[in-house]
Structure formats: C-alpha cells, structure tokens
Amino acid sequence: MNDDNLIKLLKKNPSRGLSCAIDQYGGLVKTIAVRIIGYENQQDIEECVSDVFVELWKSVDNYNKDKGILKNYIISIARFVCINKFKRKMNHTEIIPLEESGLELDFDMDDEVSAIINKKIIKETIYSLPQPDKDIFIRRYYLYETVKDIAETLGLNAKMVENKLYRGKENLKLALLENGIII
C-alpha cells in the first residue's frame, strides 16, 4: 500500500489503517527499538512498537508528504518514542541518586543519548563499506590524512580517493536517514 492510501486509511478507518501500518512498517520499528533499547528487553520493545503506532495515529495530521516519505516520518517517531523509553528506564534503574547541581554536570541527556545512537549507526555504516573505501574514510575523517597522502599510501590517484569519499558520505547519509536521523 502506498503512503497516500495508508494515510487516508488511518484517517478514515484507524483500526484497519493501524493494522496495515504495522504490517508494512512493524519490522522496521522493531529493529529501531531493538537498537535503542537492546535485545534483552522484549516487553519494552513490544511496548515501544505499540506506542510508535499509537503516536502515528495521533499525529497523522502532522505528516507532510512534501517534507519526506512516510517511512522516515515513522522512523522519527520510533526514535523519539524509543529514546524516551530508554531514558525513563535509565532513570528508574539508577542505584545511587546523583544531584547534578552538586557535581556541576553540564549536559543534555537528549543530546547524549542521541549522540551515542548516532555514533553507533555511523560506526556500523563505515565498517560496512567495502575495501579500500573503509580505509579511505577512516584515514580521512578519523586520522585526518590529506587526500594526497591517502592516495599515495593506497596506491590510488587523488581523484579516485575523492570519489570514494563522496560515495562513502552518501552511503552514510542514507544510513542516517534510514535510521531516522534528519540531516
């Protein structure tokens, strides 16, 4: 079912629309939940999946197809719901209460959790690149080598290194978008 029909169905017949949305995007949402919450928390994962689709139903009027496809909208909802669930769980499992004012900690938990998740996605994407693309990407963006040095070390020409860097960035951008990170 295409996005327009699914949106119409969600508005006209919510129970049937949610059923179709779950059939179409349930696996994706569960994958996001597992990545954020972890495999061992099956009950939390199921709760998050349910909450994501309830949130989709509540916010279906906010979806704007001009800003992106429905899949990315659902991914964004999934990330938001799962990160909130993860934060709530972390707050409840805290053994020793720490007062931020006494420790003078200056960070935003939303940013910290998002940064951890984003780093994981970036790392997985980089390590999934074929050779020598992976080496080129690591040398350029982690070791800060110049394109010329990378080309000499790997026995490639500079233009080829630049092309591989460009393609690597495109792959990374797609992976981030697929995981709900708006760039």
PDB file of C-alpha atoms in Angstrom:
ATOM      1  CA  MET A   1       0.000   0.000   0.000  1.00  0.00           C
ATOM      2  CA  ASN A   2       1.396   3.400  -0.887  1.00  0.00           C
ATOM      3  CA  ASP A   3       1.811   6.226   1.622  1.00  0.00           C
ATOM      4  CA  ASP A   4      -1.161   8.296   0.436  1.00  0.00           C
ATOM      5  CA  ASN A   5      -3.572   5.355   0.714  1.00  0.00           C
ATOM      6  CA  LEU A   6      -2.205   4.408   4.121  1.00  0.00           C
ATOM      7  CA  ILE A   7      -2.654   7.961   5.421  1.00  0.00           C
ATOM      8  CA  LYS A   8      -6.211   8.077   4.102  1.00  0.00           C
ATOM      9  CA  LEU A   9      -6.959   4.721   5.695  1.00  0.00           C
ATOM     10  CA  LEU A  10      -5.508   5.843   9.033  1.00  0.00           C
ATOM     11  CA  LYS A  11      -7.807   8.870   8.987  1.00  0.00           C
ATOM     12  CA  LYS A  12     -10.906   7.084   7.714  1.00  0.00           C
ATOM     13  CA  ASN A  13     -10.640   3.707   9.485  1.00  0.00           C
ATOM     14  CA  PRO A  14      -7.951   3.945  12.208  1.00  0.00           C
ATOM     15  CA  SER A  15      -8.029   0.300  13.317  1.00  0.00           C
ATOM     16  CA  ARG A  16      -7.610  -1.021   9.781  1.00  0.00           C
ATOM     17  CA  GLY A  17      -5.092   1.705   8.947  1.00  0.00           C
ATOM     18  CA  LEU A  18      -3.001   0.856  12.016  1.00  0.00           C
ATOM     19  CA  SER A  19      -3.146  -2.817  11.109  1.00  0.00           C
ATOM     20  CA  CYS A  20      -1.825  -2.035   7.614  1.00  0.00           C
ATOM     21  CA  ALA A  21       0.833   0.312   9.009  1.00  0.00           C
ATOM     22  CA  ILE A  22       2.016  -2.367  11.430  1.00  0.00           C
ATOM     23  CA  ASP A  23       2.140  -4.946   8.640  1.00  0.00           C
ATOM     24  CA  GLN A  24       4.126  -2.591   6.441  1.00  0.00           C
ATOM     25  CA  TYR A  25       6.433  -0.894   8.970  1.00  0.00           C
ATOM     26  CA  GLY A  26       6.308  -3.065  12.093  1.00  0.00           C
ATOM     27  CA  GLY A  27       9.599  -4.836  11.372  1.00  0.00           C
ATOM     28  CA  LEU A  28      11.387  -1.556  10.785  1.00  0.00           C
ATOM     29  CA  VAL A  29      10.038  -0.057  14.013  1.00  0.00           C
ATOM     30  CA  LYS A  30      11.001  -3.181  15.968  1.00  0.00           C
ATOM     31  CA  THR A  31      14.546  -3.011  14.557  1.00  0.00           C
ATOM     32  CA  ILE A  32      14.866   0.597  15.714  1.00  0.00           C
ATOM     33  CA  ALA A  33      13.517  -0.323  19.149  1.00  0.00           C
ATOM     34  CA  VAL A  34      15.989  -3.188  19.483  1.00  0.00           C
ATOM     35  CA  ARG A  35      18.909  -0.946  18.513  1.00  0.00           C
ATOM     36  CA  ILE A  36      17.987   1.679  21.076  1.00  0.00           C
ATOM     37  CA  ILE A  37      16.613  -0.405  23.950  1.00  0.00           C
ATOM     38  CA  GLY A  38      18.514  -3.671  23.493  1.00  0.00           C
ATOM     39  CA  TYR A  39      17.574  -7.266  22.733  1.00  0.00           C
ATOM     40  CA  GLU A  40      17.060  -8.370  26.317  1.00  0.00           C
ATOM     41  CA  ASN A  41      14.048  -6.109  26.933  1.00  0.00           C
ATOM     42  CA  GLN A  42      11.384  -7.810  24.795  1.00  0.00           C
ATOM     43  CA  GLN A  43       8.486  -6.372  26.793  1.00  0.00           C
ATOM     44  CA  ASP A  44       9.865  -2.844  26.444  1.00  0.00           C
ATOM     45  CA  ILE A  45      10.387  -3.408  22.721  1.00  0.00           C
ATOM     46  CA  GLU A  46       6.779  -4.513  22.229  1.00  0.00           C
ATOM     47  CA  GLU A  47       5.555  -1.525  24.259  1.00  0.00           C
ATOM     48  CA  CYS A  48       7.620   0.833  22.142  1.00  0.00           C
ATOM     49  CA  VAL A  49       6.363  -0.666  18.885  1.00  0.00           C
ATOM     50  CA  SER A  50       2.777  -0.242  20.085  1.00  0.00           C
ATOM     51  CA  ASP A  51       3.458   3.286  21.295  1.00  0.00           C
ATOM     52  CA  VAL A  52       5.015   4.243  17.956  1.00  0.00           C
ATOM     53  CA  PHE A  53       1.902   3.256  16.032  1.00  0.00           C
ATOM     54  CA  VAL A  54      -0.401   4.946  18.542  1.00  0.00           C
ATOM     55  CA  GLU A  55       1.730   8.071  18.139  1.00  0.00           C
ATOM     56  CA  LEU A  56       1.495   7.712  14.352  1.00  0.00           C
ATOM     57  CA  TRP A  57      -2.280   7.549  14.605  1.00  0.00           C
ATOM     58  CA  LYS A  58      -2.383  10.613  16.889  1.00  0.00           C
ATOM     59  CA  SER A  59      -0.056  12.654  14.698  1.00  0.00           C
ATOM     60  CA  VAL A  60      -1.162  11.511  11.244  1.00  0.00           C
ATOM     61  CA  ASP A  61      -2.493  15.013  10.545  1.00  0.00           C
ATOM     62  CA  ASN A  62       1.013  16.438  11.150  1.00  0.00           C
ATOM     63  CA  TYR A  63       2.548  14.299   8.392  1.00  0.00           C
ATOM     64  CA  ASN A  64       3.527  16.369   5.371  1.00  0.00           C
ATOM     65  CA  LYS A  65       4.489  14.323   2.320  1.00  0.00           C
ATOM     66  CA  ASP A  66       6.344  17.330   0.893  1.00  0.00           C
ATOM     67  CA  LYS A  67       8.851  17.095   3.767  1.00  0.00           C
ATOM     68  CA  GLY A  68       9.586  13.397   3.289  1.00  0.00           C
ATOM     69  CA  ILE A  69       8.235   9.921   2.873  1.00  0.00           C
ATOM     70  CA  LEU A  70       6.041   8.249   5.468  1.00  0.00           C
ATOM     71  CA  LYS A  71       8.769   5.725   6.279  1.00  0.00           C
ATOM     72  CA  ASN A  72      11.094   8.488   7.504  1.00  0.00           C
ATOM     73  CA  TYR A  73       8.253  10.073   9.483  1.00  0.00           C
ATOM     74  CA  ILE A  74       7.619   6.738  11.220  1.00  0.00           C
ATOM     75  CA  ILE A  75      11.352   6.297  11.848  1.00  0.00           C
ATOM     76  CA  SER A  76      11.459   9.714  13.519  1.00  0.00           C
ATOM     77  CA  ILE A  77       8.501   8.804  15.731  1.00  0.00           C
ATOM     78  CA  ALA A  78      10.141   5.465  16.562  1.00  0.00           C
ATOM     79  CA  ARG A  79      13.422   7.081  17.554  1.00  0.00           C
ATOM     80  CA  PHE A  80      11.626   9.657  19.712  1.00  0.00           C
ATOM     81  CA  VAL A  81       9.464   7.062  21.489  1.00  0.00           C
ATOM     82  CA  CYS A  82      12.311   4.581  21.999  1.00  0.00           C
ATOM     83  CA  ILE A  83      14.795   7.167  23.241  1.00  0.00           C
ATOM     84  CA  ASN A  84      12.221   8.449  25.730  1.00  0.00           C
ATOM     85  CA  LYS A  85      11.539   4.877  26.902  1.00  0.00           C
ATOM     86  CA  PHE A  86      15.290   4.265  27.223  1.00  0.00           C
ATOM     87  CA  LYS A  87      15.758   7.464  29.251  1.00  0.00           C
ATOM     88  CA  ARG A  88      12.846   6.634  31.553  1.00  0.00           C
ATOM     89  CA  LYS A  89      14.240   3.173  32.118  1.00  0.00           C
ATOM     90  CA  MET A  90      17.709   4.548  32.848  1.00  0.00           C
ATOM     91  CA  ASN A  91      16.218   6.982  35.354  1.00  0.00           C
ATOM     92  CA  HIS A  92      14.408   4.148  37.158  1.00  0.00           C
ATOM     93  CA  THR A  93      17.423   1.842  37.298  1.00  0.00           C
ATOM     94  CA  GLU A  94      19.701   4.425  38.835  1.00  0.00           C
ATOM     95  CA  ILE A  95      21.114   2.905  42.025  1.00  0.00           C
ATOM     96  CA  ILE A  96      22.770   5.912  43.603  1.00  0.00           C
ATOM     97  CA  PRO A  97      20.898   9.185  43.159  1.00  0.00           C
ATOM     98  CA  LEU A  98      23.229  11.884  41.940  1.00  0.00           C
ATOM     99  CA  GLU A  99      22.416  15.532  42.105  1.00  0.00           C
ATOM    100  CA  GLU A 100      23.596  17.284  39.003  1.00  0.00           C
ATOM    101  CA  SER A 101      23.989  20.596  40.812  1.00  0.00           C
ATOM    102  CA  GLY A 102      26.446  19.060  43.316  1.00  0.00           C
ATOM    103  CA  LEU A 103      28.537  17.542  40.546  1.00  0.00           C
ATOM    104  CA  GLU A 104      28.216  20.565  38.276  1.00  0.00           C
ATOM    105  CA  LEU A 105      27.409  18.427  35.272  1.00  0.00           C
ATOM    106  CA  ASP A 106      26.544  20.400  32.181  1.00  0.00           C
ATOM    107  CA  PHE A 107      24.989  18.185  29.504  1.00  0.00           C
ATOM    108  CA  ASP A 108      21.637  17.461  27.941  1.00  0.00           C
ATOM    109  CA  MET A 109      20.549  13.809  28.255  1.00  0.00           C
ATOM    110  CA  ASP A 110      18.663  14.017  24.935  1.00  0.00           C
ATOM    111  CA  ASP A 111      21.836  15.063  23.167  1.00  0.00           C
ATOM    112  CA  GLU A 112      23.912  12.431  24.964  1.00  0.00           C
ATOM    113  CA  VAL A 113      21.591   9.526  24.098  1.00  0.00           C
ATOM    114  CA  SER A 114      21.197  10.724  20.509  1.00  0.00           C
ATOM    115  CA  ALA A 115      24.953  11.103  20.168  1.00  0.00           C
ATOM    116  CA  ILE A 116      25.531   7.530  21.372  1.00  0.00           C
ATOM    117  CA  ILE A 117      22.970   6.152  18.937  1.00  0.00           C
ATOM    118  CA  ASN A 118      24.258   8.289  16.060  1.00  0.00           C
ATOM    119  CA  LYS A 119      27.857   7.189  16.697  1.00  0.00           C
ATOM    120  CA  LYS A 120      26.782   3.557  16.643  1.00  0.00           C
ATOM    121  CA  ILE A 121      24.965   3.993  13.307  1.00  0.00           C
ATOM    122  CA  ILE A 122      27.941   5.857  11.815  1.00  0.00           C
ATOM    123  CA  LYS A 123      30.394   3.213  13.006  1.00  0.00           C
ATOM    124  CA  GLU A 124      28.280   0.359  11.608  1.00  0.00           C
ATOM    125  CA  THR A 125      27.940   2.156   8.273  1.00  0.00           C
ATOM    126  CA  ILE A 126      31.663   2.862   7.989  1.00  0.00           C
ATOM    127  CA  TYR A 127      32.600  -0.721   8.810  1.00  0.00           C
ATOM    128  CA  SER A 128      30.138  -1.993   6.217  1.00  0.00           C
ATOM    129  CA  LEU A 129      31.922  -0.092   3.422  1.00  0.00           C
ATOM    130  CA  PRO A 130      33.979  -2.259   1.053  1.00  0.00           C
ATOM    131  CA  GLN A 131      37.768  -2.030   0.953  1.00  0.00           C
ATOM    132  CA  PRO A 132      39.545   0.296   0.218  1.00  0.00           C
ATOM    133  CA  ASP A 133      36.591   2.685   0.800  1.00  0.00           C
ATOM    134  CA  LYS A 134      36.544   1.908   4.521  1.00  0.00           C
ATOM    135  CA  ASP A 135      40.273   2.622   4.879  1.00  0.00           C
ATOM    136  CA  ILE A 136      39.966   5.830   2.892  1.00  0.00           C
ATOM    137  CA  PHE A 137      37.072   7.044   5.024  1.00  0.00           C
ATOM    138  CA  ILE A 138      38.837   6.223   8.313  1.00  0.00           C
ATOM    139  CA  ARG A 139      42.123   7.764   7.170  1.00  0.00           C
ATOM    140  CA  ARG A 140      40.428  10.968   6.023  1.00  0.00           C
ATOM    141  CA  TYR A 141      37.867  11.617   8.768  1.00  0.00           C
ATOM    142  CA  TYR A 142      39.389   9.897  11.796  1.00  0.00           C
ATOM    143  CA  LEU A 143      43.120  10.168  11.167  1.00  0.00           C
ATOM    144  CA  TYR A 144      42.800  13.488   9.287  1.00  0.00           C
ATOM    145  CA  GLU A 145      45.140  12.465   6.484  1.00  0.00           C
ATOM    146  CA  THR A 146      45.125  14.520   3.314  1.00  0.00           C
ATOM    147  CA  VAL A 147      43.638  13.143   0.109  1.00  0.00           C
ATOM    148  CA  LYS A 148      47.111  13.237  -1.428  1.00  0.00           C
ATOM    149  CA  ASP A 149      48.646  11.195   1.429  1.00  0.00           C
ATOM    150  CA  ILE A 150      45.827   8.644   1.305  1.00  0.00           C
ATOM    151  CA  ALA A 151      46.226   8.279  -2.444  1.00  0.00           C
ATOM    152  CA  GLU A 152      49.982   7.730  -2.132  1.00  0.00           C
ATOM    153  CA  THR A 153      49.644   5.251   0.734  1.00  0.00           C
ATOM    154  CA  LEU A 154      46.990   3.153  -1.011  1.00  0.00           C
ATOM    155  CA  GLY A 155      48.457   3.482  -4.498  1.00  0.00           C
ATOM    156  CA  LEU A 156      45.438   5.302  -5.934  1.00  0.00           C
ATOM    157  CA  ASN A 157      45.063   8.616  -7.688  1.00  0.00           C
ATOM    158  CA  ALA A 158      43.679  11.601  -5.757  1.00  0.00           C
ATOM    159  CA  LYS A 159      40.528  11.849  -7.880  1.00  0.00           C
ATOM    160  CA  MET A 160      39.626   8.226  -7.114  1.00  0.00           C
ATOM    161  CA  VAL A 161      40.069   8.880  -3.378  1.00  0.00           C
ATOM    162  CA  GLU A 162      37.810  11.942  -3.610  1.00  0.00           C
ATOM    163  CA  ASN A 163      35.157   9.917  -5.459  1.00  0.00           C
ATOM    164  CA  LYS A 164      35.278   7.160  -2.837  1.00  0.00           C
ATOM    165  CA  LEU A 165      34.961   9.740  -0.044  1.00  0.00           C
ATOM    166  CA  TYR A 166      31.956  11.271  -1.784  1.00  0.00           C
ATOM    167  CA  ARG A 167      30.258   7.880  -2.184  1.00  0.00           C
ATOM    168  CA  GLY A 168      31.075   6.987   1.420  1.00  0.00           C
ATOM    169  CA  LYS A 169      29.436  10.198   2.630  1.00  0.00           C
ATOM    170  CA  GLU A 170      26.367   9.456   0.509  1.00  0.00           C
ATOM    171  CA  ASN A 171      26.127   5.932   1.999  1.00  0.00           C
ATOM    172  CA  LEU A 172      26.480   7.390   5.477  1.00  0.00           C
ATOM    173  CA  LYS A 173      23.789   9.986   4.782  1.00  0.00           C
ATOM    174  CA  LEU A 174      21.390   7.293   3.547  1.00  0.00           C
ATOM    175  CA  ALA A 175      22.074   5.116   6.588  1.00  0.00           C
ATOM    176  CA  LEU A 176      21.387   8.036   8.911  1.00  0.00           C
ATOM    177  CA  LEU A 177      18.148   8.891   7.118  1.00  0.00           C
ATOM    178  CA  GLU A 178      17.027   5.247   7.196  1.00  0.00           C
ATOM    179  CA  ASN A 179      17.578   5.250  10.942  1.00  0.00           C
ATOM    180  CA  GLY A 180      15.546   8.417  11.443  1.00  0.00           C
ATOM    181  CA  ILE A 181      18.322  10.950  11.773  1.00  0.00           C
ATOM    182  CA  ILE A 182      17.279  14.094   9.961  1.00  0.00           C
ATOM    183  CA  ILE A 183      20.272  15.791   8.344  1.00  0.00           C
TER     184      ILE A 183
END
